C-alpha positions as a Python dict, from the first residue, in 0.01 Angstrom:
ca = {
    (1, 'X'): (0, 0, 0),
    (2, 'X'): (-8, 270, -173),
    (3, 'X'): (-126, 573, 115),
    (4, 'X'): (-320, 763, -208),
    (5, 'X'): (-535, 711, -438),
    (6, 'X'): (-686, 945, -760),
    (7, 'X'): (-980, 815, -843),
    (8, 'X'): (-1062, 903, -1231),
    (9, 'X'): (-1435, 837, -1268),
    (10, 'X'): (-1756, 941, -1107),
    (11, 'X'): (-2083, 796, -938),
    (12, 'X'): (-2105, 408, -818),
    (13, 'X'): (-1783, 329, -931),
    (14, 'X'): (-1588, 583, -816),
    (15, 'X'): (-1794, 556, -415),
    (16, 'X'): (-1692, 144, -478),
    (17, 'X'): (-1303, 258, -495),
    (18, 'X'): (-1367, 533, -220),
    (19, 'X'): (-1502, 268, -17),
    (20, 'X'): (-1217, 1, -27),
    (21, 'X'): (-959, 245, 40),
    (22, 'X'): (-1032, 382, 352),
    (23, 'X'): (-1069, -30, 426),
    (24, 'X'): (-752, -138, 350),
    (25, 'X'): (-629, 274, 523),
    (26, 'X'): (-559, 442, 193),
    (27, 'X'): (-632, 809, 164),
    (28, 'X'): (-892, 924, -190),
    (29, 'X'): (-864, 1220, -401),
    (30, 'X'): (-1200, 1195, -630),
    (31, 'X'): (-1205, 1469, -896),
    (32, 'X'): (-1524, 1610, -1029),
    (33, 'X'): (-1640, 1815, -1286),
    (34, 'X'): (-1847, 2150, -1166),
    (35, 'X'): (-2125, 1947, -1238),
    (36, 'X'): (-2048, 1722, -989),
    (37, 'X'): (-1967, 1944, -676),
    (38, 'X'): (-2253, 1813, -503),
    (39, 'X'): (-2165, 1460, -633),
    (40, 'X'): (-2089, 1194, -295),
    (41, 'X'): (-1823, 1058, -492),
    (42, 'X'): (-1697, 1430, -336),
    (43, 'X'): (-1827, 1299, 20),
    (44, 'X'): (-1744, 1030, 71),
    (45, 'X'): (-1315, 1093, -32),
    (46, 'X'): (-1068, 1120, 207),
    (47, 'X'): (-1045, 1478, -45),
    (48, 'X'): (-1110, 1640, -409),
    (49, 'X'): (-1033, 1801, -677),
    (50, 'X'): (-1223, 1970, -922),
    (51, 'X'): (-1071, 1963, -1257),
    (52, 'X'): (-1241, 2176, -1566),
    (53, 'X'): (-1414, 2065, -1855),
    (54, 'X'): (-1754, 1938, -1868),
    (55, 'X'): (-1944, 1675, -1786),
    (56, 'X'): (-1781, 1501, -1928),
    (57, 'X'): (-1513, 1594, -2122),
    (58, 'X'): (-1337, 1653, -1802),
    (59, 'X'): (-1351, 1333, -1660),
    (60, 'X'): (-1169, 1240, -2090),
    (61, 'X'): (-902, 1526, -1954),
    (62, 'X'): (-555, 1248, -1911),
    (63, 'X'): (-305, 1583, -1886),
    (64, 'X'): (-602, 1727, -1584),
    (65, 'X'): (-628, 1429, -1489),
    (66, 'X'): (-254, 1332, -1403),
    (67, 'X'): (-235, 1738, -1308),
    (68, 'X'): (-458, 1641, -1017),
    (69, 'X'): (-338, 1274, -880),
    (70, 'X'): (23, 1519, -888),
    (71, 'X'): (-61, 1726, -739),
    (72, 'X'): (-252, 1544, -460),
    (73, 'X'): (59, 1355, -363),
    (74, 'X'): (-132, 1050, -476),
    (75, 'X'): (73, 704, -597),
    (76, 'X'): (-161, 566, -769),
    (77, 'X'): (-442, 588, -994),
    (78, 'X'): (-811, 403, -1021),
    (79, 'X'): (-994, 447, -1334),
    (80, 'X'): (-1355, 230, -1251),
    (81, 'X'): (-1465, 155, -1584),
    (82, 'X'): (-1544, 352, -1871),
    (83, 'X'): (-1399, 714, -1927),
    (84, 'X'): (-1062, 581, -1975),
    (85, 'X'): (-1036, 288, -1734),
    (86, 'X'): (-873, 94, -2139),
    (87, 'X'): (-698, 427, -2314),
    (88, 'X'): (-408, 277, -2362),
    (89, 'X'): (-214, 616, -2316),
    (90, 'X'): (-317, 724, -1977),
    (91, 'X'): (-184, 409, -1822),
    (92, 'X'): (130, 483, -1986),
    (93, 'X'): (161, 854, -1929),
    (94, 'X'): (26, 731, -1562),
    (95, 'X'): (335, 484, -1501),
    (96, 'X'): (602, 721, -1683),
    (97, 'X'): (434, 953, -1459),
    (98, 'X'): (577, 685, -1123),
    (99, 'X'): (184, 677, -1078),
    (100, 'X'): (82, 345, -1035),
    (101, 'X'): (-217, 304, -1236),
    (102, 'X'): (-467, 26, -1071),
    (103, 'X'): (-560, -147, -1350),
    (104, 'X'): (-374, -453, -1616),
    (105, 'X'): (-18, -313, -1792),
    (106, 'X'): (-45, -68, -2134),
    (107, 'X'): (83, -397, -2347),
    (108, 'X'): (-260, -605, -2177),
    (109, 'X'): (-522, -281, -2218),
    (110, 'X'): (-356, -307, -2623),
    (111, 'X'): (-408, -653, -2713),
    (112, 'X'): (-773, -643, -2592),
    (113, 'X'): (-904, -315, -2702),
    (114, 'X'): (-873, -505, -2987),
    (115, 'X'): (-1094, -760, -3074),
    (116, 'X'): (-883, -933, -3351),
    (117, 'X'): (-603, -880, -3227),
    (118, 'X'): (-761, -1051, -2867),
    (119, 'X'): (-968, -1320, -3110),
    (120, 'X'): (-599, -1427, -3318),
    (121, 'X'): (-386, -1465, -2970),
    (122, 'X'): (-718, -1665, -2836),
    (123, 'X'): (-712, -1882, -3124),
    (124, 'X'): (-308, -1939, -3069),
    (125, 'X'): (-312, -2002, -2749),
    (126, 'X'): (-605, -2333, -2891),
    (127, 'X'): (-910, -2139, -2647),
    (128, 'X'): (-1133, -2119, -2948),
    (129, 'X'): (-1336, -1863, -3112),
    (130, 'X'): (-1594, -1852, -3397),
    (131, 'X'): (-1527, -1860, -3727),
    (132, 'X'): (-1453, -1529, -3866),
    (133, 'X'): (-1248, -1264, -4080),
    (134, 'X'): (-1028, -1052, -3903),
    (135, 'X'): (-1054, -647, -4054),
    (136, 'X'): (-1227, -619, -4356),
    (137, 'X'): (-1106, -299, -4647),
    (138, 'X'): (-1494, -294, -4731),
    (139, 'X'): (-1800, -466, -4791),
    (140, 'X'): (-1730, -608, -5102),
    (141, 'X'): (-1459, -770, -4864),
    (142, 'X'): (-1676, -880, -4659),
    (143, 'X'): (-1953, -1027, -4886),
    (144, 'X'): (-1660, -1275, -5030),
    (145, 'X'): (-1542, -1392, -4629),
    (146, 'X'): (-1954, -1390, -4508),
    (147, 'X'): (-2030, -1613, -4783),
    (148, 'X'): (-1720, -1818, -4759),
    (149, 'X'): (-1831, -1889, -4382),
    (150, 'X'): (-2138, -1883, -4443),
    (151, 'X'): (-2528, -1619, -4343),
    (152, 'X'): (-2595, -1486, -4137),
    (153, 'X'): (-2320, -1283, -3995),
    (154, 'X'): (-2288, -1067, -3757),
    (155, 'X'): (-2016, -683, -3840),
    (156, 'X'): (-1833, -574, -3558),
    (157, 'X'): (-1620, -254, -3417),
    (158, 'X'): (-1324, -466, -3400),
    (159, 'X'): (-1231, -140, -3120),
    (160, 'X'): (-1601, -197, -3030),
    (161, 'X'): (-1810, -292, -2655),
    (162, 'X'): (-2128, -226, -2476),
    (163, 'X'): (-2257, -323, -2750),
    (164, 'X'): (-2190, -51, -3013),
    (165, 'X'): (-2096, -66, -3342),
    (166, 'X'): (-2277, -438, -3355),
    (167, 'X'): (-2473, -530, -3706),
    (168, 'X'): (-2626, -875, -3780),
    (169, 'X'): (-2675, -972, -4178),
    (170, 'X'): (-2873, -1199, -4280),
    (171, 'X'): (-2822, -1193, -4625),
    (172, 'X'): (-2566, -995, -4873),
    (173, 'X'): (-2801, -739, -5013),
    (174, 'X'): (-2848, -635, -4615),
    (175, 'X'): (-2387, -586, -4683),
    (176, 'X'): (-2349, -281, -4778),
    (177, 'X'): (-2586, -21, -4573),
    (178, 'X'): (-2454, -276, -4312),
    (179, 'X'): (-2083, -187, -4343),
    (180, 'X'): (-2130, 201, -4391),
    (181, 'X'): (-2380, 211, -4108),
    (182, 'X'): (-2130, -80, -3893),
    (183, 'X'): (-1865, 236, -4024),
    (184, 'X'): (-1977, 523, -3919),
    (185, 'X'): (-2098, 422, -3566),
    (186, 'X'): (-1781, 184, -3450),
    (187, 'X'): (-1567, 585, -3610),
    (188, 'X'): (-1812, 767, -3414),
    (189, 'X'): (-1800, 567, -3053),
    (190, 'X'): (-1467, 431, -3036),
    (191, 'X'): (-1234, 711, -3336),
    (192, 'X'): (-1190, 414, -3530),
    (193, 'X'): (-1412, 288, -3812),
    (194, 'X'): (-1274, -53, -3820),
    (195, 'X'): (-1515, -360, -3833),
    (196, 'X'): (-1426, -744, -3869),
    (197, 'X'): (-1679, -1101, -3895),
    (198, 'X'): (-1837, -1325, -3666),
    (199, 'X'): (-2051, -1666, -3783),
    (200, 'X'): (-2341, -1636, -3628),
    (201, 'X'): (-2446, -1785, -3351),
    (202, 'X'): (-2824, -1927, -3293),
    (203, 'X'): (-2902, -1832, -2987),
    (204, 'X'): (-2626, -1857, -2760),
    (205, 'X'): (-2582, -1837, -2378),
    (206, 'X'): (-2314, -1536, -2283),
    (207, 'X'): (-2039, -1654, -1987),
    (208, 'X'): (-1880, -1453, -1832),
    (209, 'X'): (-1537, -1576, -1572),
    (210, 'X'): (-1402, -1271, -1390),
    (211, 'X'): (-1073, -1324, -1302),
    (212, 'X'): (-753, -1154, -1135),
    (213, 'X'): (-413, -1241, -1182),
    (214, 'X'): (-91, -1055, -1087),
    (215, 'X'): (144, -984, -1357),
    (216, 'X'): (358, -1310, -1281),
    (217, 'X'): (172, -1541, -1472),
    (218, 'X'): (-53, -1574, -1130),
    (219, 'X'): (-441, -1590, -1293),
    (220, 'X'): (-740, -1761, -1001),
    (221, 'X'): (-1116, -1727, -1145),
    (222, 'X'): (-1392, -1644, -943),
    (223, 'X'): (-1583, -1839, -1143),
    (224, 'X'): (-1959, -1719, -1394),
    (225, 'X'): (-2162, -1465, -1447),
    (226, 'X'): (-2431, -1601, -1696),
    (227, 'X'): (-2539, -1234, -1908),
    (228, 'X'): (-2757, -1387, -2158),
    (229, 'X'): (-3040, -1169, -2182),
    (230, 'X'): (-2952, -808, -2349),
    (231, 'X'): (-3123, -526, -2493),
    (232, 'X'): (-2935, -462, -2815),
    (233, 'X'): (-2623, -614, -2733),
    (234, 'X'): (-2650, -435, -2456),
    (235, 'X'): (-2658, -699, -2131),
    (236, 'X'): (-3004, -610, -1862),
    (237, 'X'): (-2974, -919, -1686),
    (238, 'X'): (-2653, -1138, -1495),
    (239, 'X'): (-2717, -1464, -1283),
    (240, 'X'): (-2384, -1623, -1113),
    (241, 'X'): (-2343, -1888, -1118),
    (242, 'X'): (-2470, -1902, -1376),
    (243, 'X'): (-2750, -2212, -1363),
    (244, 'X'): (-2905, -2499, -1569),
    (245, 'X'): (-2426, -2507, -1702),
    (246, 'X'): (-2267, -2880, -1761),
    (247, 'X'): (-2026, -2960, -1524),
    (248, 'X'): (-1749, -2978, -1805),
    (249, 'X'): (-1863, -2691, -1984),
    (250, 'X'): (-1858, -2464, -1716),
    (251, 'X'): (-1487, -2598, -1638),
    (252, 'X'): (-1313, -2587, -2008),
    (253, 'X'): (-1524, -2187, -1953),
    (254, 'X'): (-1362, -2147, -1674),
    (255, 'X'): (-1012, -2295, -1728),
    (256, 'X'): (-948, -2092, -2110),
    (257, 'X'): (-1027, -1836, -1869),
    (258, 'X'): (-741, -1890, -1675),
    (259, 'X'): (-517, -1991, -1910),
    (260, 'X'): (-619, -1701, -2155),
    (261, 'X'): (-504, -1387, -1854),
    (262, 'X'): (-230, -1638, -1722),
    (263, 'X'): (-90, -1603, -2149),
    (264, 'X'): (-96, -1279, -2126),
    (265, 'X'): (101, -1215, -1790),
    (266, 'X'): (-220, -1045, -1712),
    (267, 'X'): (-242, -797, -1382),
    (268, 'X'): (-577, -679, -1179),
    (269, 'X'): (-868, -780, -1262),
    (270, 'X'): (-1016, -802, -1569),
    (271, 'X'): (-1341, -1070, -1799),
    (272, 'X'): (-1364, -1289, -1977),
    (273, 'X'): (-1607, -1374, -2230),
    (274, 'X'): (-1742, -1681, -2420),
    (275, 'X'): (-2083, -1773, -2573),
    (276, 'X'): (-2181, -2066, -2591),
    (277, 'X'): (-2383, -2281, -2855),
    (278, 'X'): (-2682, -2443, -2627),
    (279, 'X'): (-2745, -2685, -2933),
    (280, 'X'): (-2370, -2858, -2940),
    (281, 'X'): (-2194, -2734, -2652),
    (282, 'X'): (-1923, -2587, -2756),
    (283, 'X'): (-1812, -2254, -2612),
    (284, 'X'): (-1626, -1963, -2792),
    (285, 'X'): (-1372, -1694, -2628),
    (286, 'X'): (-1530, -1345, -2775),
    (287, 'X'): (-1361, -1059, -2588),
    (288, 'X'): (-1162, -1033, -2226),
    (289, 'X'): (-1289, -612, -2097),
    (290, 'X'): (-984, -515, -1902),
    (291, 'X'): (-1115, -406, -1624),
    (292, 'X'): (-1315, -405, -1365),
    (293, 'X'): (-1702, -397, -1527),
    (294, 'X'): (-2027, -273, -1403),
    (295, 'X'): (-2121, -669, -1330),
    (296, 'X'): (-1873, -752, -1080),
    (297, 'X'): (-2170, -689, -744),
    (298, 'X'): (-2275, -958, -908),
    (299, 'X'): (-1900, -1161, -809),
    (300, 'X'): (-1904, -975, -498),
    (301, 'X'): (-2255, -1065, -381),
    (302, 'X'): (-2195, -1484, -459),
    (303, 'X'): (-1814, -1516, -314),
    (304, 'X'): (-1816, -1262, -24),
    (305, 'X'): (-1534, -1102, -220),
    (306, 'X'): (-1467, -740, -234),
    (307, 'X'): (-1311, -724, -570),
    (308, 'X'): (-1213, -300, -576),
    (309, 'X'): (-990, -382, -211),
    (310, 'X'): (-839, -695, -397),
    (311, 'X'): (-780, -463, -719),
}
């Protein structure tokens, strides 16, 4: 068991990590910027350290976070969600400094951080993906690919997430403007302009599977959550288990989630996401989030299992 964890986050997830650490007999150290000096997570951790930067940028400063961990005598770092949780460089720096990154390996972060590569990886495992086209060089190329696939299509940022960098395109004449806007959003949000497209699945169900892996090829799932109720491609309501889901379809989705994680020699907690065509019963892999999710508490309530302790 680790002896002291640096909590590289704030708010609800930082509180959860502090409580999970305490329940396991692990010391915890919270970091905070000046704006968060009185925040609850600083009171619940065993100790706390101020780091520089404003309310947001301080938590994104890799070297400041690592310096805080080393100065506090920590042997591991829990990144929570958001901020540095999916940052491959941060995971690599932790490894180089002898700090255990409580999350997936840098290789998994890199693979699943690129949605185009993740699609190709899933397809190579025989897992169905939505018909689409890989990274696009221009709006003209996007129009040609969309014509071959059939409208309507969804433009997506390869490095995207959280509903950002996505735009539906119903007709060829909409593509140039949509491509430029989507590319700008992707660069602003993720620092990566790369886009790809997928055919739109009409009125889909969005099903995500909670997985845990040990990095040795052993993977389990903790069943699924239905996150179909969304606003602007962002989840609003989650239900677990997914209601009115055909038993055979549920088993296929769960099996594909485990297959994907096992093929990637996945370690720690992750969420494998699928779209389901309600008319045909087909399911399609769309992405894997290589971290604990905001929505993990839904699974915990249903399963009676502490995912942060498991991490």
